[in-house]
Short mmCIF file of N, CA and C and ligand atoms in Angstrom, two decimals:
data_model
loop_
_atom_site.label_atom_id
_atom_site.label_comp_id
_atom_site.label_asym_id
_atom_site.label_seq_id
_atom_site.Cartn_x
_atom_site.Cartn_y
_atom_site.Cartn_z
N UNK A 1 -104.84 45.06 -144.23
CA UNK A 1 -105.95 44.12 -144.02
C UNK A 1 -106.96 44.72 -143.04
N UNK A 2 -108.22 44.45 -143.27
CA UNK A 2 -109.25 45.04 -142.41
C UNK A 2 -109.43 44.22 -141.13
N UNK A 3 -109.51 44.90 -140.02
CA UNK A 3 -109.78 44.28 -138.72
C UNK A 3 -110.37 45.38 -137.88
N UNK A 4 -110.79 45.05 -136.65
CA UNK A 4 -111.35 46.12 -135.85
C UNK A 4 -110.19 46.91 -135.21
N UNK A 5 -110.25 48.25 -135.30
CA UNK A 5 -109.12 49.06 -134.82
C UNK A 5 -108.86 48.85 -133.34
N UNK A 6 -107.60 48.99 -132.96
CA UNK A 6 -107.22 48.98 -131.54
C UNK A 6 -107.74 50.27 -130.91
N UNK A 7 -108.32 50.15 -129.71
CA UNK A 7 -108.88 51.33 -129.03
C UNK A 7 -107.93 51.81 -127.95
N UNK A 8 -107.63 53.10 -127.95
CA UNK A 8 -106.88 53.69 -126.83
C UNK A 8 -107.67 54.88 -126.29
N UNK A 9 -107.45 55.19 -125.02
CA UNK A 9 -108.13 56.31 -124.37
C UNK A 9 -107.08 57.31 -123.89
N UNK A 10 -107.35 58.59 -124.16
CA UNK A 10 -106.42 59.63 -123.75
C UNK A 10 -107.23 60.78 -123.15
N UNK A 11 -106.85 61.23 -121.95
CA UNK A 11 -107.52 62.42 -121.44
C UNK A 11 -106.95 63.65 -122.13
N UNK A 12 -107.77 64.67 -122.37
CA UNK A 12 -107.21 65.91 -122.91
C UNK A 12 -107.94 66.49 -124.08
N UNK A 13 -107.16 67.24 -124.86
CA UNK A 13 -107.69 68.10 -125.92
C UNK A 13 -107.40 67.47 -127.29
N UNK A 14 -108.42 67.25 -128.06
CA UNK A 14 -108.24 66.56 -129.34
C UNK A 14 -107.40 67.36 -130.32
N UNK A 15 -107.39 68.68 -130.19
CA UNK A 15 -106.64 69.49 -131.15
C UNK A 15 -105.12 69.31 -130.98
N UNK A 16 -104.69 68.69 -129.90
CA UNK A 16 -103.25 68.51 -129.66
C UNK A 16 -102.76 67.14 -130.09
N UNK A 17 -103.64 66.32 -130.65
CA UNK A 17 -103.27 64.93 -130.96
C UNK A 17 -102.47 64.83 -132.25
N UNK A 18 -101.38 64.07 -132.17
CA UNK A 18 -100.57 63.79 -133.36
C UNK A 18 -101.07 62.48 -133.96
N UNK A 19 -102.07 62.59 -134.77
CA UNK A 19 -102.69 61.42 -135.43
C UNK A 19 -102.90 61.79 -136.90
N UNK A 20 -103.26 60.81 -137.71
CA UNK A 20 -103.51 61.12 -139.12
C UNK A 20 -104.77 61.95 -139.27
N UNK A 21 -105.82 61.58 -138.56
CA UNK A 21 -107.08 62.31 -138.70
C UNK A 21 -107.72 62.54 -137.34
N UNK A 22 -108.26 63.72 -137.13
CA UNK A 22 -109.08 63.95 -135.95
C UNK A 22 -110.52 64.17 -136.42
N UNK A 23 -111.44 63.68 -135.62
CA UNK A 23 -112.85 63.79 -135.97
C UNK A 23 -113.44 64.98 -135.22
N UNK A 24 -114.21 65.77 -135.96
CA UNK A 24 -114.89 66.93 -135.39
C UNK A 24 -116.36 66.62 -135.18
N UNK A 25 -116.86 66.88 -133.98
CA UNK A 25 -118.30 66.81 -133.73
C UNK A 25 -118.90 68.12 -134.24
N UNK A 26 -119.15 68.14 -135.54
CA UNK A 26 -119.59 69.36 -136.22
C UNK A 26 -121.11 69.51 -136.14
N UNK A 27 -121.62 70.58 -136.70
CA UNK A 27 -123.07 70.64 -136.93
C UNK A 27 -123.29 70.66 -138.43
N UNK A 28 -124.52 70.50 -138.85
CA UNK A 28 -124.74 70.22 -140.27
C UNK A 28 -124.39 71.41 -141.16
N UNK A 29 -124.28 72.59 -140.60
CA UNK A 29 -123.91 73.76 -141.43
C UNK A 29 -122.45 73.67 -141.87
N UNK A 30 -121.63 72.94 -141.14
CA UNK A 30 -120.18 72.85 -141.36
C UNK A 30 -119.47 74.19 -141.19
N UNK A 31 -120.17 75.18 -140.69
CA UNK A 31 -119.59 76.52 -140.64
C UNK A 31 -119.15 76.94 -139.24
N UNK A 32 -118.96 75.96 -138.38
CA UNK A 32 -118.40 76.26 -137.06
C UNK A 32 -119.46 76.29 -135.99
N UNK A 33 -119.01 76.08 -134.76
CA UNK A 33 -119.90 76.07 -133.61
C UNK A 33 -119.08 76.15 -132.35
N UNK A 34 -119.63 75.64 -131.25
CA UNK A 34 -118.89 75.66 -129.98
C UNK A 34 -118.19 74.34 -129.74
N UNK A 35 -117.83 74.08 -128.50
CA UNK A 35 -117.25 72.78 -128.12
C UNK A 35 -116.02 72.41 -128.94
N UNK A 36 -115.96 71.14 -129.33
CA UNK A 36 -114.83 70.65 -130.13
C UNK A 36 -114.70 71.44 -131.42
N UNK A 37 -115.82 71.68 -132.04
CA UNK A 37 -115.85 72.39 -133.33
C UNK A 37 -115.15 73.75 -133.21
N UNK A 38 -115.51 74.51 -132.20
CA UNK A 38 -114.89 75.82 -131.98
C UNK A 38 -113.39 75.69 -131.78
N UNK A 39 -112.99 74.69 -130.97
CA UNK A 39 -111.57 74.50 -130.67
C UNK A 39 -110.79 74.14 -131.94
N UNK A 40 -111.36 73.27 -132.76
CA UNK A 40 -110.68 72.84 -133.99
C UNK A 40 -110.48 74.02 -134.94
N UNK A 41 -111.51 74.82 -135.13
CA UNK A 41 -111.36 75.96 -136.04
C UNK A 41 -110.42 77.02 -135.47
N UNK A 42 -110.48 77.22 -134.16
CA UNK A 42 -109.58 78.20 -133.53
C UNK A 42 -108.12 77.80 -133.68
N UNK A 43 -107.84 76.55 -133.35
CA UNK A 43 -106.45 76.09 -133.38
C UNK A 43 -105.98 75.74 -134.78
N UNK A 44 -106.90 75.31 -135.63
CA UNK A 44 -106.53 74.85 -136.97
C UNK A 44 -106.38 75.98 -137.98
N UNK A 45 -106.98 77.13 -137.67
CA UNK A 45 -106.87 78.28 -138.57
C UNK A 45 -107.91 78.28 -139.68
N UNK A 46 -107.90 79.33 -140.50
CA UNK A 46 -108.96 79.61 -141.47
C UNK A 46 -109.05 78.65 -142.65
N UNK A 47 -107.99 77.88 -142.89
CA UNK A 47 -108.00 76.95 -144.03
C UNK A 47 -109.11 75.91 -143.90
N UNK A 48 -109.40 75.50 -142.68
CA UNK A 48 -110.42 74.47 -142.47
C UNK A 48 -111.79 75.02 -142.84
N UNK A 49 -112.08 76.22 -142.34
CA UNK A 49 -113.38 76.85 -142.64
C UNK A 49 -113.51 77.12 -144.13
N UNK A 50 -112.41 77.49 -144.77
CA UNK A 50 -112.45 77.75 -146.22
C UNK A 50 -112.87 76.48 -146.96
N UNK A 51 -112.34 75.33 -146.56
CA UNK A 51 -112.73 74.08 -147.22
C UNK A 51 -114.17 73.70 -146.90
N UNK A 52 -114.57 74.00 -145.66
CA UNK A 52 -115.97 73.72 -145.30
C UNK A 52 -116.92 74.58 -146.14
N UNK A 53 -116.56 75.83 -146.34
CA UNK A 53 -117.39 76.71 -147.18
C UNK A 53 -117.47 76.18 -148.61
N UNK A 54 -116.34 75.67 -149.11
CA UNK A 54 -116.32 75.12 -150.47
C UNK A 54 -117.23 73.89 -150.55
N UNK A 55 -117.24 73.08 -149.50
CA UNK A 55 -118.14 71.91 -149.49
C UNK A 55 -119.59 72.36 -149.52
N UNK A 56 -119.89 73.42 -148.76
CA UNK A 56 -121.26 73.94 -148.75
C UNK A 56 -121.65 74.53 -150.11
N UNK A 57 -120.67 75.09 -150.81
CA UNK A 57 -120.96 75.69 -152.12
C UNK A 57 -121.10 74.60 -153.18
N UNK A 58 -120.63 73.39 -152.88
CA UNK A 58 -120.66 72.30 -153.85
C UNK A 58 -121.63 71.21 -153.46
N UNK A 59 -121.04 70.07 -153.14
CA UNK A 59 -121.78 68.85 -152.87
C UNK A 59 -122.77 68.93 -151.72
N UNK A 60 -122.46 69.76 -150.72
CA UNK A 60 -123.24 69.76 -149.49
C UNK A 60 -123.98 71.09 -149.29
N UNK A 61 -124.65 71.52 -150.35
CA UNK A 61 -125.39 72.79 -150.32
C UNK A 61 -126.42 72.83 -149.20
N UNK A 62 -127.01 71.68 -148.92
CA UNK A 62 -128.03 71.62 -147.87
C UNK A 62 -127.44 71.29 -146.51
N UNK A 63 -126.12 71.27 -146.42
CA UNK A 63 -125.47 70.89 -145.16
C UNK A 63 -125.14 69.41 -145.16
N UNK A 64 -124.35 68.99 -144.17
CA UNK A 64 -123.99 67.59 -144.04
C UNK A 64 -125.06 66.89 -143.19
N UNK A 65 -125.69 65.83 -143.73
CA UNK A 65 -126.74 65.16 -142.96
C UNK A 65 -126.21 64.50 -141.67
N UNK A 66 -127.04 64.40 -140.69
CA UNK A 66 -126.71 63.71 -139.43
C UNK A 66 -126.28 62.28 -139.72
N UNK A 67 -125.19 61.85 -139.07
CA UNK A 67 -124.71 60.48 -139.25
C UNK A 67 -123.71 60.31 -140.37
N UNK A 68 -123.47 61.39 -141.11
CA UNK A 68 -122.52 61.31 -142.23
C UNK A 68 -121.21 62.00 -141.86
N UNK A 69 -120.19 61.85 -142.72
CA UNK A 69 -118.87 62.42 -142.45
C UNK A 69 -118.23 62.91 -143.74
N UNK A 70 -117.40 63.94 -143.61
CA UNK A 70 -116.68 64.47 -144.76
C UNK A 70 -115.34 65.02 -144.26
N UNK A 71 -114.31 64.97 -145.11
CA UNK A 71 -112.97 65.37 -144.66
C UNK A 71 -112.54 66.70 -145.25
N UNK A 72 -111.72 67.42 -144.47
CA UNK A 72 -111.01 68.60 -144.96
C UNK A 72 -109.57 68.51 -144.49
N UNK A 73 -108.79 69.49 -144.91
CA UNK A 73 -107.45 69.68 -144.34
C UNK A 73 -107.57 69.86 -142.83
N UNK A 74 -106.46 69.65 -142.13
CA UNK A 74 -106.43 69.96 -140.69
C UNK A 74 -105.74 71.30 -140.44
N UNK A 75 -105.43 72.04 -141.51
CA UNK A 75 -104.83 73.37 -141.35
C UNK A 75 -103.56 73.30 -140.52
N UNK A 76 -103.53 74.08 -139.45
CA UNK A 76 -102.32 74.17 -138.62
C UNK A 76 -102.28 73.13 -137.50
N UNK A 77 -103.27 72.26 -137.44
CA UNK A 77 -103.27 71.23 -136.39
C UNK A 77 -102.21 70.17 -136.70
N UNK A 78 -101.74 69.47 -135.66
CA UNK A 78 -100.72 68.43 -135.92
C UNK A 78 -101.31 67.13 -136.46
N UNK A 79 -102.39 67.21 -137.19
CA UNK A 79 -102.98 66.04 -137.85
C UNK A 79 -103.00 66.36 -139.35
N UNK A 80 -103.27 65.36 -140.17
CA UNK A 80 -103.32 65.65 -141.62
C UNK A 80 -104.71 66.06 -142.07
N UNK A 81 -105.72 65.44 -141.47
CA UNK A 81 -107.09 65.72 -141.89
C UNK A 81 -108.00 65.92 -140.69
N UNK A 82 -109.05 66.70 -140.93
CA UNK A 82 -110.18 66.72 -140.00
C UNK A 82 -111.35 66.03 -140.70
N UNK A 83 -111.92 65.05 -140.04
CA UNK A 83 -113.14 64.41 -140.55
C UNK A 83 -114.31 64.98 -139.76
N UNK A 84 -115.18 65.70 -140.46
CA UNK A 84 -116.32 66.34 -139.80
C UNK A 84 -117.50 65.38 -139.83
N UNK A 85 -118.10 65.16 -138.67
CA UNK A 85 -119.30 64.32 -138.64
C UNK A 85 -120.37 65.04 -137.83
N UNK A 86 -121.61 64.76 -138.15
CA UNK A 86 -122.72 65.43 -137.46
C UNK A 86 -123.45 64.41 -136.60
N UNK A 87 -123.30 64.54 -135.30
CA UNK A 87 -123.99 63.65 -134.38
C UNK A 87 -125.46 64.05 -134.24
N UNK A 88 -126.29 63.10 -133.82
CA UNK A 88 -127.69 63.43 -133.54
C UNK A 88 -127.82 64.17 -132.21
N UNK A 89 -128.79 65.06 -132.15
CA UNK A 89 -129.17 65.66 -130.86
C UNK A 89 -129.88 64.57 -130.07
N UNK A 90 -129.55 64.42 -128.78
CA UNK A 90 -130.19 63.38 -127.99
C UNK A 90 -131.68 63.67 -127.83
N UNK A 91 -132.48 62.61 -127.90
CA UNK A 91 -133.92 62.77 -127.74
C UNK A 91 -134.45 61.76 -126.74
N UNK A 92 -135.30 62.22 -125.86
CA UNK A 92 -135.95 61.35 -124.89
C UNK A 92 -137.01 60.47 -125.57
N UNK A 93 -137.60 60.98 -126.64
CA UNK A 93 -138.75 60.33 -127.27
C UNK A 93 -138.40 59.40 -128.42
N UNK A 94 -137.21 59.58 -128.96
CA UNK A 94 -136.88 58.86 -130.19
C UNK A 94 -135.50 58.24 -130.01
N UNK A 95 -135.33 56.98 -130.44
CA UNK A 95 -134.02 56.34 -130.35
C UNK A 95 -133.17 56.70 -131.57
N UNK A 96 -132.18 57.52 -131.36
CA UNK A 96 -131.32 57.96 -132.46
C UNK A 96 -129.94 57.29 -132.41
N UNK A 97 -129.86 56.17 -131.69
CA UNK A 97 -128.57 55.48 -131.51
C UNK A 97 -127.92 55.10 -132.82
N UNK A 98 -128.75 54.67 -133.77
CA UNK A 98 -128.20 54.21 -135.05
C UNK A 98 -127.50 55.36 -135.78
N UNK A 99 -128.02 56.57 -135.62
CA UNK A 99 -127.37 57.73 -136.24
C UNK A 99 -126.02 58.03 -135.57
N UNK A 100 -125.97 57.84 -134.26
CA UNK A 100 -124.70 58.08 -133.56
C UNK A 100 -123.68 57.00 -133.96
N UNK A 101 -124.12 55.77 -134.05
CA UNK A 101 -123.22 54.69 -134.50
C UNK A 101 -122.71 54.99 -135.92
N UNK A 102 -123.60 55.50 -136.74
CA UNK A 102 -123.24 55.83 -138.12
C UNK A 102 -122.12 56.88 -138.18
N UNK A 103 -122.11 57.83 -137.24
CA UNK A 103 -121.03 58.83 -137.20
C UNK A 103 -119.67 58.15 -137.10
N UNK A 104 -119.58 57.15 -136.22
CA UNK A 104 -118.29 56.45 -136.03
C UNK A 104 -117.94 55.61 -137.25
N UNK A 105 -118.92 54.88 -137.78
CA UNK A 105 -118.66 54.05 -138.97
C UNK A 105 -118.27 54.90 -140.17
N UNK A 106 -119.04 55.95 -140.43
CA UNK A 106 -118.78 56.79 -141.60
C UNK A 106 -117.45 57.53 -141.46
N UNK A 107 -117.14 58.00 -140.26
CA UNK A 107 -115.86 58.70 -140.06
C UNK A 107 -114.70 57.75 -140.32
N UNK A 108 -114.83 56.51 -139.86
CA UNK A 108 -113.77 55.52 -140.10
C UNK A 108 -113.66 55.19 -141.58
N UNK A 109 -114.79 55.12 -142.25
CA UNK A 109 -114.77 54.82 -143.69
C UNK A 109 -114.05 55.93 -144.46
N UNK A 110 -114.39 57.18 -144.15
CA UNK A 110 -113.76 58.32 -144.83
C UNK A 110 -112.26 58.36 -144.49
N UNK A 111 -111.93 58.14 -143.23
CA UNK A 111 -110.52 58.17 -142.80
C UNK A 111 -109.73 57.08 -143.53
N UNK A 112 -110.29 55.89 -143.63
CA UNK A 112 -109.61 54.78 -144.30
C UNK A 112 -109.42 55.09 -145.78
N UNK A 113 -110.41 55.69 -146.40
CA UNK A 113 -110.30 56.07 -147.81
C UNK A 113 -109.12 57.01 -148.03
N UNK A 114 -108.88 57.88 -147.06
CA UNK A 114 -107.77 58.84 -147.17
C UNK A 114 -106.42 58.17 -146.90
N UNK A 115 -106.45 56.99 -146.31
CA UNK A 115 -105.21 56.30 -145.95
C UNK A 115 -104.80 56.52 -144.51
N UNK A 116 -105.69 57.07 -143.69
CA UNK A 116 -105.36 57.30 -142.28
C UNK A 116 -105.22 55.97 -141.54
N UNK A 117 -104.22 55.91 -140.68
CA UNK A 117 -104.01 54.72 -139.85
C UNK A 117 -104.41 54.99 -138.40
N UNK A 118 -104.27 56.25 -137.97
CA UNK A 118 -104.62 56.60 -136.59
C UNK A 118 -105.67 57.71 -136.64
N UNK A 119 -106.75 57.52 -135.87
CA UNK A 119 -107.87 58.46 -135.90
C UNK A 119 -108.30 58.77 -134.47
N UNK A 120 -108.40 60.07 -134.16
CA UNK A 120 -108.85 60.49 -132.83
C UNK A 120 -110.30 60.96 -132.89
N UNK A 121 -111.09 60.49 -131.93
CA UNK A 121 -112.50 60.88 -131.83
C UNK A 121 -112.77 61.57 -130.50
N UNK A 122 -113.63 62.59 -130.51
CA UNK A 122 -114.20 63.08 -129.25
C UNK A 122 -115.45 62.26 -128.93
N UNK A 123 -116.09 62.54 -127.81
CA UNK A 123 -117.36 61.88 -127.48
C UNK A 123 -118.48 62.61 -128.25
N UNK A 124 -118.69 62.16 -129.49
CA UNK A 124 -119.64 62.82 -130.38
C UNK A 124 -121.03 62.85 -129.73
N UNK A 125 -121.69 63.97 -129.82
CA UNK A 125 -123.07 64.21 -129.32
C UNK A 125 -123.17 64.35 -127.80
N UNK A 126 -122.06 64.11 -127.08
CA UNK A 126 -122.16 64.10 -125.61
C UNK A 126 -121.92 65.46 -124.96
N UNK A 127 -121.86 66.52 -125.77
CA UNK A 127 -121.70 67.87 -125.23
C UNK A 127 -122.99 68.64 -125.38
N UNK A 128 -122.95 69.66 -126.22
CA UNK A 128 -124.12 70.51 -126.45
C UNK A 128 -125.33 69.68 -126.92
N UNK A 129 -125.08 68.59 -127.65
CA UNK A 129 -126.18 67.78 -128.18
C UNK A 129 -126.81 66.84 -127.15
N UNK A 130 -126.27 66.84 -125.93
CA UNK A 130 -127.01 66.30 -124.79
C UNK A 130 -127.06 64.80 -124.58
N UNK A 131 -126.27 64.03 -125.35
CA UNK A 131 -126.34 62.56 -125.19
C UNK A 131 -125.75 62.17 -123.83
N UNK A 132 -126.43 61.35 -123.04
CA UNK A 132 -125.87 60.92 -121.75
C UNK A 132 -124.52 60.22 -121.95
N UNK A 133 -123.52 60.62 -121.17
CA UNK A 133 -122.13 60.20 -121.43
C UNK A 133 -121.95 58.69 -121.42
N UNK A 134 -122.60 57.98 -120.46
CA UNK A 134 -122.38 56.52 -120.40
C UNK A 134 -122.89 55.85 -121.66
N UNK A 135 -124.02 56.32 -122.16
CA UNK A 135 -124.60 55.72 -123.36
C UNK A 135 -123.79 56.12 -124.60
N UNK A 136 -123.31 57.34 -124.62
CA UNK A 136 -122.46 57.79 -125.74
C UNK A 136 -121.20 56.93 -125.80
N UNK A 137 -120.63 56.62 -124.63
CA UNK A 137 -119.43 55.78 -124.57
C UNK A 137 -119.74 54.36 -125.05
N UNK A 138 -120.87 53.83 -124.61
CA UNK A 138 -121.27 52.47 -125.03
C UNK A 138 -121.36 52.38 -126.55
N UNK A 139 -122.07 53.33 -127.16
CA UNK A 139 -122.27 53.29 -128.61
C UNK A 139 -120.93 53.46 -129.34
N UNK A 140 -120.11 54.40 -128.84
CA UNK A 140 -118.81 54.65 -129.48
C UNK A 140 -117.96 53.38 -129.48
N UNK A 141 -117.83 52.76 -128.31
CA UNK A 141 -116.93 51.61 -128.18
C UNK A 141 -117.49 50.40 -128.93
N UNK A 142 -118.79 50.13 -128.77
CA UNK A 142 -119.38 48.97 -129.47
C UNK A 142 -119.27 49.13 -130.99
N UNK A 143 -119.48 50.34 -131.47
CA UNK A 143 -119.45 50.54 -132.92
C UNK A 143 -118.04 50.34 -133.47
N UNK A 144 -117.05 50.91 -132.80
CA UNK A 144 -115.68 50.74 -133.30
C UNK A 144 -115.28 49.27 -133.23
N UNK A 145 -115.67 48.60 -132.16
CA UNK A 145 -115.31 47.17 -132.02
C UNK A 145 -115.96 46.31 -133.08
N UNK A 146 -117.08 46.72 -133.58
CA UNK A 146 -117.77 45.88 -134.57
C UNK A 146 -117.53 46.36 -136.00
N UNK A 147 -116.59 47.28 -136.18
CA UNK A 147 -116.29 47.79 -137.53
C UNK A 147 -114.95 47.26 -138.02
N UNK A 148 -114.96 46.67 -139.20
CA UNK A 148 -113.73 46.24 -139.84
C UNK A 148 -113.17 47.43 -140.61
N UNK A 149 -111.90 47.75 -140.40
CA UNK A 149 -111.36 48.95 -141.02
C UNK A 149 -109.87 48.81 -141.24
N UNK A 150 -109.36 49.54 -142.23
CA UNK A 150 -107.91 49.61 -142.42
C UNK A 150 -107.27 50.55 -141.40
N UNK A 151 -108.10 51.32 -140.70
CA UNK A 151 -107.58 52.17 -139.61
C UNK A 151 -107.08 51.26 -138.50
N UNK A 152 -105.87 51.54 -138.00
CA UNK A 152 -105.27 50.65 -137.00
C UNK A 152 -105.57 51.04 -135.57
N UNK A 153 -105.62 52.36 -135.32
CA UNK A 153 -105.87 52.81 -133.95
C UNK A 153 -106.98 53.85 -133.92
N UNK A 154 -107.93 53.64 -133.04
CA UNK A 154 -108.91 54.67 -132.71
C UNK A 154 -108.59 55.17 -131.31
N UNK A 155 -108.32 56.45 -131.23
CA UNK A 155 -107.98 57.08 -129.94
C UNK A 155 -109.16 57.95 -129.52
N UNK A 156 -109.81 57.57 -128.43
CA UNK A 156 -110.86 58.43 -127.90
C UNK A 156 -110.19 59.47 -127.00
N UNK A 157 -110.42 60.74 -127.30
CA UNK A 157 -109.80 61.83 -126.54
C UNK A 157 -110.89 62.48 -125.70
N UNK A 158 -110.75 62.29 -124.39
CA UNK A 158 -111.82 62.66 -123.46
C UNK A 158 -111.44 63.91 -122.68
N UNK A 159 -112.31 64.88 -122.80
CA UNK A 159 -112.01 66.23 -122.36
C UNK A 159 -112.11 66.41 -120.85
N UNK A 160 -112.91 65.61 -120.19
CA UNK A 160 -113.00 65.76 -118.74
C UNK A 160 -113.03 64.38 -118.08
N UNK A 161 -112.90 64.39 -116.77
CA UNK A 161 -112.75 63.16 -116.00
C UNK A 161 -113.97 62.25 -116.15
N UNK A 162 -115.14 62.85 -116.19
CA UNK A 162 -116.37 62.07 -116.29
C UNK A 162 -116.41 61.30 -117.62
N UNK A 163 -116.03 61.97 -118.68
CA UNK A 163 -116.01 61.33 -120.00
C UNK A 163 -114.97 60.21 -120.00
N UNK A 164 -113.80 60.49 -119.43
CA UNK A 164 -112.74 59.48 -119.41
C UNK A 164 -113.20 58.24 -118.65
N UNK A 165 -113.83 58.46 -117.49
CA UNK A 165 -114.31 57.34 -116.67
C UNK A 165 -115.35 56.51 -117.42
N UNK A 166 -116.26 57.19 -118.09
CA UNK A 166 -117.33 56.48 -118.81
C UNK A 166 -116.73 55.60 -119.91
N UNK A 167 -115.77 56.12 -120.64
CA UNK A 167 -115.15 55.33 -121.71
C UNK A 167 -114.30 54.21 -121.13
N UNK A 168 -113.58 54.51 -120.04
CA UNK A 168 -112.72 53.49 -119.44
C UNK A 168 -113.56 52.32 -118.94
N UNK A 169 -114.69 52.62 -118.31
CA UNK A 169 -115.55 51.54 -117.82
C UNK A 169 -116.04 50.67 -118.96
N UNK A 170 -116.41 51.32 -120.04
CA UNK A 170 -116.94 50.57 -121.18
C UNK A 170 -115.85 49.73 -121.85
N UNK A 171 -114.67 50.29 -122.00
CA UNK A 171 -113.58 49.56 -122.67
C UNK A 171 -113.13 48.37 -121.83
N UNK A 172 -113.09 48.57 -120.51
CA UNK A 172 -112.54 47.51 -119.66
C UNK A 172 -113.58 46.51 -119.17
N UNK A 173 -114.87 46.82 -119.38
CA UNK A 173 -115.89 45.91 -118.83
C UNK A 173 -116.25 44.79 -119.80
N UNK A 174 -115.86 44.90 -121.05
CA UNK A 174 -116.26 43.84 -121.99
C UNK A 174 -115.14 43.53 -122.96
P1 ADP B 201 -121.87 67.82 -129.69
O1 ADP B 201 -122.52 69.07 -130.24
O2 ADP B 201 -121.77 66.71 -130.71
O3 ADP B 201 -122.48 67.39 -128.38
P2 ADP B 201 -119.60 69.10 -128.32
O4 ADP B 201 -118.40 69.68 -128.98
O5 ADP B 201 -120.53 70.04 -127.63
O6 ADP B 201 -120.33 68.22 -129.45
O7 ADP B 201 -119.14 68.02 -127.25
C1 ADP B 201 -118.72 66.71 -127.53
C2 ADP B 201 -117.74 66.27 -126.45
O8 ADP B 201 -116.45 66.83 -126.71
C3 ADP B 201 -118.09 66.72 -125.03
O9 ADP B 201 -117.83 65.63 -124.15
C4 ADP B 201 -117.12 67.87 -124.78
O10 ADP B 201 -116.79 68.01 -123.39
C5 ADP B 201 -115.91 67.41 -125.54
N1 ADP B 201 -114.93 68.45 -125.93
C6 ADP B 201 -115.06 69.80 -125.97
N2 ADP B 201 -113.92 70.38 -126.39
C7 ADP B 201 -113.03 69.36 -126.63
C8 ADP B 201 -111.67 69.29 -127.06
N3 ADP B 201 -110.97 70.39 -127.36
N4 ADP B 201 -111.09 68.06 -127.19
C9 ADP B 201 -111.79 66.93 -126.90
N5 ADP B 201 -113.06 66.92 -126.49
C10 ADP B 201 -113.68 68.12 -126.34
#
């Protein structure tokens, strides 16, 4: 039955999570990058990149659009799938919040289609893409709370203390 997933917070590295699906803060090329993306491909092995290349050769010739999500194998990671999503680059001049919210909604939709019950997310867009952490946490938590999904648990995996604090404040303040 669809309901809003239970939210849990975990400090640490998303590549170590034993969940059905982990979400990658990818870039639209799907061909790898730094941050979470680099860690996932390094730890997950070449099978993930091979599937990403196949997606680029097929349906996603122009890359994966911002705000969308697509799944691959998780390779050697202790998860079953990686859901790749492309967060918006933060902009001072333009409100791109809806695109960031879409990353969470679309990732949950794809994960639920696969049958995932537990899904781990990083703080999408809050690294190289420059989104201020408090606002990234607000959008992440509000979006998951307002999404009906067959996914039972959303685990936010926060890489540093500042990220953990921002998410904890948001989860516990409302
Ligand atoms: P983006 O390009 O969407 O900003 P990044 O990968 O640069 O994505 O960063 C997103 C967030 O993920 C940042 O808060 C960063 O510190 C964090 N991060 C980096 N590596 C990991 C990891 N292995 N596990 C969880 N979070 C990570």
